[in-house]
JSON list of C-alpha atoms in Angstrom, two decimals:
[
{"chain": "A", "resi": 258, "resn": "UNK", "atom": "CA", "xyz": [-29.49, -22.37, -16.39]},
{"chain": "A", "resi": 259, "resn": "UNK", "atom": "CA", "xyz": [-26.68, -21.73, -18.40]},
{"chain": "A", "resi": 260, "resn": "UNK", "atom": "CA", "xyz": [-26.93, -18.22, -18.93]},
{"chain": "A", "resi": 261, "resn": "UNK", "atom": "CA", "xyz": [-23.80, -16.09, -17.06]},
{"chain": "A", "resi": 262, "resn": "UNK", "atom": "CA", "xyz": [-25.01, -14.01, -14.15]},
{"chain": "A", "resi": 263, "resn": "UNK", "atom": "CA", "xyz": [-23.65, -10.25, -16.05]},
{"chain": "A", "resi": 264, "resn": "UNK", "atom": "CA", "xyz": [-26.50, -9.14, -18.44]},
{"chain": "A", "resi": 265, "resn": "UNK", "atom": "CA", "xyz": [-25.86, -9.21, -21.63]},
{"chain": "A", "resi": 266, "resn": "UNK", "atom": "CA", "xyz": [-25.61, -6.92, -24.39]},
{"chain": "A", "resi": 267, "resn": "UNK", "atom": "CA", "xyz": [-26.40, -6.62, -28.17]},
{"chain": "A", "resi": 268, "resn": "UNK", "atom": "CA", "xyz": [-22.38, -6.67, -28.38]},
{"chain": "A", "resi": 269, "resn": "UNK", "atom": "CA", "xyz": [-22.06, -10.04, -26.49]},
{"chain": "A", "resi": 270, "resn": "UNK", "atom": "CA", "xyz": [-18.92, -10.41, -26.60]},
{"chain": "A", "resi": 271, "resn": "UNK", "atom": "CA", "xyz": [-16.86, -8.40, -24.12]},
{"chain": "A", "resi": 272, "resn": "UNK", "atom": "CA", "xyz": [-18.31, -10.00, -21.21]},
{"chain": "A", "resi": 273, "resn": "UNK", "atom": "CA", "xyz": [-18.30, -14.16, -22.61]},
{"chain": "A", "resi": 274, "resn": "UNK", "atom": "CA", "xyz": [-16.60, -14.86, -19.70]},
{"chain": "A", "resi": 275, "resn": "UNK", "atom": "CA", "xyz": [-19.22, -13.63, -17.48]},
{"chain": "A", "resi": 276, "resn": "UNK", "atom": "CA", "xyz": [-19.05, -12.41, -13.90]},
{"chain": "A", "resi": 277, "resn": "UNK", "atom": "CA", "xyz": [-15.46, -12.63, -13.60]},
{"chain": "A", "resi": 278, "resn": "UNK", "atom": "CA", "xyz": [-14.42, -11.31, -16.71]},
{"chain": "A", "resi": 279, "resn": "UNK", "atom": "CA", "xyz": [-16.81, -8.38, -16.22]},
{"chain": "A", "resi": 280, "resn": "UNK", "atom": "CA", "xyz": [-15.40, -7.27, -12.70]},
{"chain": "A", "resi": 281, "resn": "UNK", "atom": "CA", "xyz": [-11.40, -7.54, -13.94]},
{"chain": "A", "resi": 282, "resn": "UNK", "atom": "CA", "xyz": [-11.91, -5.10, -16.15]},
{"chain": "A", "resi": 283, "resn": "UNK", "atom": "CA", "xyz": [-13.64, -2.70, -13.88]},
{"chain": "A", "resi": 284, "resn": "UNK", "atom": "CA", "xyz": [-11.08, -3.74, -11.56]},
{"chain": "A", "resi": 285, "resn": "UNK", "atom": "CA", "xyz": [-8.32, -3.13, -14.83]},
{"chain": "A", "resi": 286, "resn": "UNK", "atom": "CA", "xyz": [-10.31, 0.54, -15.04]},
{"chain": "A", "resi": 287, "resn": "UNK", "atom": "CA", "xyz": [-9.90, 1.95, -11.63]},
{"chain": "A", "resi": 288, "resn": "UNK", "atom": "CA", "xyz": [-6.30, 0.91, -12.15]},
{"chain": "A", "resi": 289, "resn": "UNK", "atom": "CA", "xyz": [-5.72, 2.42, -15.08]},
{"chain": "A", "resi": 290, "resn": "UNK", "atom": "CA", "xyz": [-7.71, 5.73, -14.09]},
{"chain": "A", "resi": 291, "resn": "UNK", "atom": "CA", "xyz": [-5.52, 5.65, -10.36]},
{"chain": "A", "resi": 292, "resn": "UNK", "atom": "CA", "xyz": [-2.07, 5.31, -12.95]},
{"chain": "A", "resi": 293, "resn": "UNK", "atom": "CA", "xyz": [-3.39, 8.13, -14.73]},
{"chain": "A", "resi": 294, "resn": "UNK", "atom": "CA", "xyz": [-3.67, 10.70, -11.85]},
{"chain": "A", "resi": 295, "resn": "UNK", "atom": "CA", "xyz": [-0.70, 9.46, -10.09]},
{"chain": "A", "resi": 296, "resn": "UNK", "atom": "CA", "xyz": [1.68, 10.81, -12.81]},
{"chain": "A", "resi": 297, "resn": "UNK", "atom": "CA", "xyz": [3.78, 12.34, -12.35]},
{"chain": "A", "resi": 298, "resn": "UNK", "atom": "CA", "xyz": [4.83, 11.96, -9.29]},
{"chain": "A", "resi": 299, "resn": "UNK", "atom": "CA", "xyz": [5.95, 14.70, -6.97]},
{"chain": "A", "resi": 300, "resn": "UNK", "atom": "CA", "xyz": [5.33, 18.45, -6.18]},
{"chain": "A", "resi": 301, "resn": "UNK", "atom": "CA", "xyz": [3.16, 20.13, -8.64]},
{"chain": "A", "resi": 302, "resn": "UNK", "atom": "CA", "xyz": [4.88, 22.82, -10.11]},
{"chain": "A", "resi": 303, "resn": "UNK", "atom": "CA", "xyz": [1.99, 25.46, -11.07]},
{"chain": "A", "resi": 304, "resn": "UNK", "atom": "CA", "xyz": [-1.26, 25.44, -9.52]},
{"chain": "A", "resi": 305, "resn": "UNK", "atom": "CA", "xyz": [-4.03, 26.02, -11.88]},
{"chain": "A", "resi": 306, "resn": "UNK", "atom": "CA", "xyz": [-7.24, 27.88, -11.59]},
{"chain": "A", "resi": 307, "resn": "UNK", "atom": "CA", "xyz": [-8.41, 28.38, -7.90]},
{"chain": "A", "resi": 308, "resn": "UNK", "atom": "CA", "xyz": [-6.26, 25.93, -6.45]},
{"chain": "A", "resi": 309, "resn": "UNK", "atom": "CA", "xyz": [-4.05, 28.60, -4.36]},
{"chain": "A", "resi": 310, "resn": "UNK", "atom": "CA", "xyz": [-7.50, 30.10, -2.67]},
{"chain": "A", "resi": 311, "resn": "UNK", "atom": "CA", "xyz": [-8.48, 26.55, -2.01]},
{"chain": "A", "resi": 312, "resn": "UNK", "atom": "CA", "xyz": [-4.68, 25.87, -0.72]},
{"chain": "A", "resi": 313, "resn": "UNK", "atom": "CA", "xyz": [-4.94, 28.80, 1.55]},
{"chain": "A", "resi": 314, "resn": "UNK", "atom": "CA", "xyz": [-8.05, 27.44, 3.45]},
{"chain": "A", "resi": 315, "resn": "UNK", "atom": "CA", "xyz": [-6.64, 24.01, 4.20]},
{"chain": "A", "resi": 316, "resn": "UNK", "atom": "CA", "xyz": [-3.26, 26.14, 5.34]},
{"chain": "A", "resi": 317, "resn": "UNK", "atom": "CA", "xyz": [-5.52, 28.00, 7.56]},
{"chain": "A", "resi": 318, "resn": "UNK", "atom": "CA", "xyz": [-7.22, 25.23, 9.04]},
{"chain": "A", "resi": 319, "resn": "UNK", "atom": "CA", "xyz": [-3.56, 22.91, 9.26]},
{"chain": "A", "resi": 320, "resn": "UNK", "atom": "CA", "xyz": [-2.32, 25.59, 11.15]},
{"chain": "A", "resi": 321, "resn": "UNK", "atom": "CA", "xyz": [-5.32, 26.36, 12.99]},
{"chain": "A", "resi": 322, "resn": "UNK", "atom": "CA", "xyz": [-5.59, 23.18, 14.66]},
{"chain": "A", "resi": 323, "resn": "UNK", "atom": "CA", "xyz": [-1.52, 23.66, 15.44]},
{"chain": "A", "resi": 324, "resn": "UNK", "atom": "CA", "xyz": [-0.20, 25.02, 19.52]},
{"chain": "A", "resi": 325, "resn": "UNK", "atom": "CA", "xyz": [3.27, 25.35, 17.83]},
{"chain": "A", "resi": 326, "resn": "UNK", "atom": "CA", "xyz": [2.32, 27.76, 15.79]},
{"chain": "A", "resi": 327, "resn": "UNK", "atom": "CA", "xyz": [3.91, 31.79, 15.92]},
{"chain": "A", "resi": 328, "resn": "UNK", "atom": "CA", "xyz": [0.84, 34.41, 16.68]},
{"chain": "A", "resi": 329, "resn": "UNK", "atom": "CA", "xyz": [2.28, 35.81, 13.30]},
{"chain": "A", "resi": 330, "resn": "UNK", "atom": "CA", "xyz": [1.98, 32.87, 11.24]},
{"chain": "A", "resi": 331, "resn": "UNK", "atom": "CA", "xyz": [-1.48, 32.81, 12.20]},
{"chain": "A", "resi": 332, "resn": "UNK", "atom": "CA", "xyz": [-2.69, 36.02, 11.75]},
{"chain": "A", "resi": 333, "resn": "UNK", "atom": "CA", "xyz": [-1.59, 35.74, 8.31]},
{"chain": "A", "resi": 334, "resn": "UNK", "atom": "CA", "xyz": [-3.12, 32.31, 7.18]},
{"chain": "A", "resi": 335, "resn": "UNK", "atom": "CA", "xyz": [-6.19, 34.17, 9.31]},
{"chain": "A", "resi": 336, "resn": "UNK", "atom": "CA", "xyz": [-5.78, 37.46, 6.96]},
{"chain": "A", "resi": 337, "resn": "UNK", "atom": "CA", "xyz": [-5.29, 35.91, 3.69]},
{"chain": "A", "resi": 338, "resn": "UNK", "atom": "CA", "xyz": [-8.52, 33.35, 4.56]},
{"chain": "A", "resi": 339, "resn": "UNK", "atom": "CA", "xyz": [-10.85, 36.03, 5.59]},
{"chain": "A", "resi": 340, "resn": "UNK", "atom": "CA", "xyz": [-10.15, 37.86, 2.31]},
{"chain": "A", "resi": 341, "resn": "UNK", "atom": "CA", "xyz": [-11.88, 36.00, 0.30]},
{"chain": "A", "resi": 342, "resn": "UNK", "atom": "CA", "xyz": [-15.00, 35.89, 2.54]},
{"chain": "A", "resi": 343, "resn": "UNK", "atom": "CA", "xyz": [-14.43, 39.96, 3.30]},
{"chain": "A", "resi": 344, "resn": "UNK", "atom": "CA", "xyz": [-14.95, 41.85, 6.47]},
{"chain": "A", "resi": 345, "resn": "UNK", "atom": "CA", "xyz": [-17.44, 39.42, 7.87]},
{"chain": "A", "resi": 346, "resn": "UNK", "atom": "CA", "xyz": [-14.95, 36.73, 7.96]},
{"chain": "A", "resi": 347, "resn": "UNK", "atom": "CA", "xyz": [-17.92, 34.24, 8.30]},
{"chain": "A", "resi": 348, "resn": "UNK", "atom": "CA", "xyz": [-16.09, 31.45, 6.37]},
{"chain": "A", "resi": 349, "resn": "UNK", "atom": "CA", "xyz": [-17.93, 28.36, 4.93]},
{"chain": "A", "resi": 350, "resn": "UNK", "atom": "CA", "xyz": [-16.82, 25.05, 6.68]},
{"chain": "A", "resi": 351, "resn": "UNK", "atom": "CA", "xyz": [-15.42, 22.59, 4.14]},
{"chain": "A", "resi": 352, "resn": "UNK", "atom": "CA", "xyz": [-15.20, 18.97, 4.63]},
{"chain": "A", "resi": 353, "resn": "UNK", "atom": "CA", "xyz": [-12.65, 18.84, 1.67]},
{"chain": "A", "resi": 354, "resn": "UNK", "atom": "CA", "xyz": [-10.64, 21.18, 3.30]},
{"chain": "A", "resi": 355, "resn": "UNK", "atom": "CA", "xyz": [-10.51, 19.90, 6.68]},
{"chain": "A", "resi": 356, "resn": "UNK", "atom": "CA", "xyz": [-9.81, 16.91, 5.53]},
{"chain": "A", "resi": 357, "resn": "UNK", "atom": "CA", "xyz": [-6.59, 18.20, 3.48]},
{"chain": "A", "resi": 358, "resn": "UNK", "atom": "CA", "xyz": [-5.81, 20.00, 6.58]},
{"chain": "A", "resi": 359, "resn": "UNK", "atom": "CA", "xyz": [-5.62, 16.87, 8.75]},
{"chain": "A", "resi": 360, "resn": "UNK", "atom": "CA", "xyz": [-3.53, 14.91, 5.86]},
{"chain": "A", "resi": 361, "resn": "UNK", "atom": "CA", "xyz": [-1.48, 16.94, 6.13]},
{"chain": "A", "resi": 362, "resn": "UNK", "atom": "CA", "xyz": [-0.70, 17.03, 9.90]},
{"chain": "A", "resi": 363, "resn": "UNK", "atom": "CA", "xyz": [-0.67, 13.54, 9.17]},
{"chain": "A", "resi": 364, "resn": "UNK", "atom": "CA", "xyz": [2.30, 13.58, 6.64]},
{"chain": "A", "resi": 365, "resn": "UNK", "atom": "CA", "xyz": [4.17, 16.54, 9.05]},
{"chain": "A", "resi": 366, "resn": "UNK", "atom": "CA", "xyz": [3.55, 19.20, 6.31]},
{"chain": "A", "resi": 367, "resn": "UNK", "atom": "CA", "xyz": [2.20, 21.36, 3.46]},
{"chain": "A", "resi": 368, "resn": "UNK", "atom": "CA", "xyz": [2.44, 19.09, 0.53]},
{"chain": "A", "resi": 369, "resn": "UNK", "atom": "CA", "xyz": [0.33, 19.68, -2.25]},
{"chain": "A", "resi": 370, "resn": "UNK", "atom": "CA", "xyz": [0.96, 16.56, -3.97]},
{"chain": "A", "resi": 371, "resn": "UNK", "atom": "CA", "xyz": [-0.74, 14.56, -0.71]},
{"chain": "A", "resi": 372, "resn": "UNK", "atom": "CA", "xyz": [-3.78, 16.92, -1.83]},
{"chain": "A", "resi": 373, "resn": "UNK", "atom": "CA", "xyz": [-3.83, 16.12, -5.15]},
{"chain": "A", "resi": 374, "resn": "UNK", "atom": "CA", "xyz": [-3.68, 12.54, -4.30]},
{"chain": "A", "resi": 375, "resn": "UNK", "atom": "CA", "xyz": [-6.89, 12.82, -1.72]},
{"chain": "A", "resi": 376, "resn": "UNK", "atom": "CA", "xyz": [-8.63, 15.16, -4.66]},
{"chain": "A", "resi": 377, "resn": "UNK", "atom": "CA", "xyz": [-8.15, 11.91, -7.03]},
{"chain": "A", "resi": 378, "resn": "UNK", "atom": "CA", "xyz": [-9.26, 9.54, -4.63]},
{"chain": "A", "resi": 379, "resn": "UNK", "atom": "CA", "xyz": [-12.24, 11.54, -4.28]},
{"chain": "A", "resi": 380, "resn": "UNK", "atom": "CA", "xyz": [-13.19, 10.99, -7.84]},
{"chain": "A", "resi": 381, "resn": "UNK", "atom": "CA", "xyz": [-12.51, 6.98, -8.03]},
{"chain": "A", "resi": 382, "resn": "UNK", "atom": "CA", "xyz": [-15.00, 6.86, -5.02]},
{"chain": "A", "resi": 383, "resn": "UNK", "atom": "CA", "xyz": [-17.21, 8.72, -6.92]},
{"chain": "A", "resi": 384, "resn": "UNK", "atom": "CA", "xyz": [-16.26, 6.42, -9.35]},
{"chain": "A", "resi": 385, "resn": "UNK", "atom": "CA", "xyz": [-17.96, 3.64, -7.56]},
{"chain": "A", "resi": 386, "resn": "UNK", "atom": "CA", "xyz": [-21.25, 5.25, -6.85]},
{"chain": "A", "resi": 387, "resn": "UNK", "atom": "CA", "xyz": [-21.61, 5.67, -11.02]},
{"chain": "A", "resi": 388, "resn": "UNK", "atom": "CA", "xyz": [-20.49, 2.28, -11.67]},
{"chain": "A", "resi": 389, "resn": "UNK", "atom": "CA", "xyz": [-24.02, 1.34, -9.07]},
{"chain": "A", "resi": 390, "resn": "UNK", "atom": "CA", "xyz": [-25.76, 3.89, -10.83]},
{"chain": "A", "resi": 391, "resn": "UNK", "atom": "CA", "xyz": [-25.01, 2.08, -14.13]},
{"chain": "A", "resi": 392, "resn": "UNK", "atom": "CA", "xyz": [-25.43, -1.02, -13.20]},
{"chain": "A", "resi": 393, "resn": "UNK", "atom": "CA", "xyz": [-29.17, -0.10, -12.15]},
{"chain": "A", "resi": 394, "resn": "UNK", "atom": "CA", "xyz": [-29.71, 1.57, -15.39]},
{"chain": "A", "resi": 395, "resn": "UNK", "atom": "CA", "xyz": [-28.20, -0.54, -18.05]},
{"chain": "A", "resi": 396, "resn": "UNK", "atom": "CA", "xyz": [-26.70, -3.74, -19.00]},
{"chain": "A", "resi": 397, "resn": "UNK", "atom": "CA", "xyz": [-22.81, -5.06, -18.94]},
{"chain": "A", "resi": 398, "resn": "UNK", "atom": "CA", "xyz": [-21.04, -3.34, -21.92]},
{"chain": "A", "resi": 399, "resn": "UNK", "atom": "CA", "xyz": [-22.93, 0.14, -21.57]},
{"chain": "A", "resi": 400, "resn": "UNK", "atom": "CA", "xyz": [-21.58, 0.32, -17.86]},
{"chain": "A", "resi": 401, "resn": "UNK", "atom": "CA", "xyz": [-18.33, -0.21, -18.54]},
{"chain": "A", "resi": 402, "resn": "UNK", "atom": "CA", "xyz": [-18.79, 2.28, -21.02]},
{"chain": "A", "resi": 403, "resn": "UNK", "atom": "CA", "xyz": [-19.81, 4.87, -19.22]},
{"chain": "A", "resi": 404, "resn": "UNK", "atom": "CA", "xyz": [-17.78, 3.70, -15.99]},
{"chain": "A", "resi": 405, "resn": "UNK", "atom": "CA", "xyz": [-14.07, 3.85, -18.97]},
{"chain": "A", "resi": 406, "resn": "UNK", "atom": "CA", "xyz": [-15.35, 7.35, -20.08]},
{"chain": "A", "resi": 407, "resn": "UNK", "atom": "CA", "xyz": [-15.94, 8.85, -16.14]},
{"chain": "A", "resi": 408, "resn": "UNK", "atom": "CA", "xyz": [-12.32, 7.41, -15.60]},
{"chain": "A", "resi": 409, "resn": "UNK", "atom": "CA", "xyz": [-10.52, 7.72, -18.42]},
{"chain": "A", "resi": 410, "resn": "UNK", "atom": "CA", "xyz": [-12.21, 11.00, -20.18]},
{"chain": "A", "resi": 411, "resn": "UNK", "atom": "CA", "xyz": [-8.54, 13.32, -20.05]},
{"chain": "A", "resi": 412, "resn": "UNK", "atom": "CA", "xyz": [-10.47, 16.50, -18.79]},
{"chain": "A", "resi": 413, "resn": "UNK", "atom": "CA", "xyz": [-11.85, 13.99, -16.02]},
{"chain": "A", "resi": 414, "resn": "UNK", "atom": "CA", "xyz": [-8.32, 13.12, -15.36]},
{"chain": "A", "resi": 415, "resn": "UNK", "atom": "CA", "xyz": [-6.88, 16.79, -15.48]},
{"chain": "A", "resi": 416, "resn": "UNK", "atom": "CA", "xyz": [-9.83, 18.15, -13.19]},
{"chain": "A", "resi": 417, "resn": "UNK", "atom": "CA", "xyz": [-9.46, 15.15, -10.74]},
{"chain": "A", "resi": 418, "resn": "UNK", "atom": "CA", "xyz": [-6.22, 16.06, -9.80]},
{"chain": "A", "resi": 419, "resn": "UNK", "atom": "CA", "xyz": [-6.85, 19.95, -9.11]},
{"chain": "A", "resi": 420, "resn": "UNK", "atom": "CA", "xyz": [-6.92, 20.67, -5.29]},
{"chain": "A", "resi": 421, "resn": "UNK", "atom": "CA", "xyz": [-10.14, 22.50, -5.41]},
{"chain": "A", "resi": 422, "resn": "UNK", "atom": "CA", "xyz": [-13.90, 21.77, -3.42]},
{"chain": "A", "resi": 423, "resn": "UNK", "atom": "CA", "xyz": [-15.74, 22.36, -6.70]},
{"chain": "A", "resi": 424, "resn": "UNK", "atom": "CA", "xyz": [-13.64, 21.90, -9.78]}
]
């Protein structure tokens, strides 16, 4: 038949071009949404909200897994971590923040701005997973609807980039 393989909408005319005119712009979207959380580049300069509890975990756990580490530098990274979790010190394991932890033994240090940059990643995957969802639930235009206002949204795009487990 000659009907295009993308469903189509009451709009109709977005997605004329059919399949591949419908997956360069999501493809034009993630792009756009990665641009977005990529600038600036560089160090942060503040860190907003709970990002320096979240930033003392992953220390904790960097220098945890570390045998060049000073007693002293670990007691405190210990100290400052338990803290927050009081006397106990039973301390909820976080795959977020063993995962910053082990970028950054990757890269050879503390740099926030490789955190931010896993913390963004973290939302374009989720990213993905809504563009299925919406592609189960509704036709052509209405996903990439919903898929521009996930990526694009600016407090998506502020909140994406915060080093935190639960932003």
């Amino acid at each position: 038949s000659g009907e295009p393989n993308v469903k189509q909408s009451h709009w109709g005319v977005i997605f004329s071009t059919g399949k591949a005119g419908y997956w360069s712009l999501v493809v034009l979207l993630f792009a756009i949404a990665l641009g977005m959380r990529m600038y600036p580049p560089g160090e942060p300069g503040a860190l907003y909200g709970r990002e320096p509890d979240t930033l003392q975990f992953c220390r904790y756990y960097y220098l945890h897994g570390m045998d060049s580490v000073p007693k002293w530098k670990m007691d405190m990274a210990a100290t400052n971590t338990v803290t927050f979790y009081g006397k106990s010190g039973s301390m909820i394991w976080s795959y977020h923040q063993q995962i910053c932890a082990a970028a950054w033994r990757i890269v050879g240090g503390e740099k926030v701005s490789v955190l931010r940059l896993l913390s963004s990643v973290f939302w374009l995957i989720g990213g993905v997973f809504i563009l299925m969802l919406l592609r189960l639930l509704f036709d052509a235009d209405s996903t990439l609807l919903g898929l521009g206002v996930y990526l694009l949204l600016p407090f998506a795009v502020i909140y994406s980039r915060y080093v935190q487990t639960d932003p």
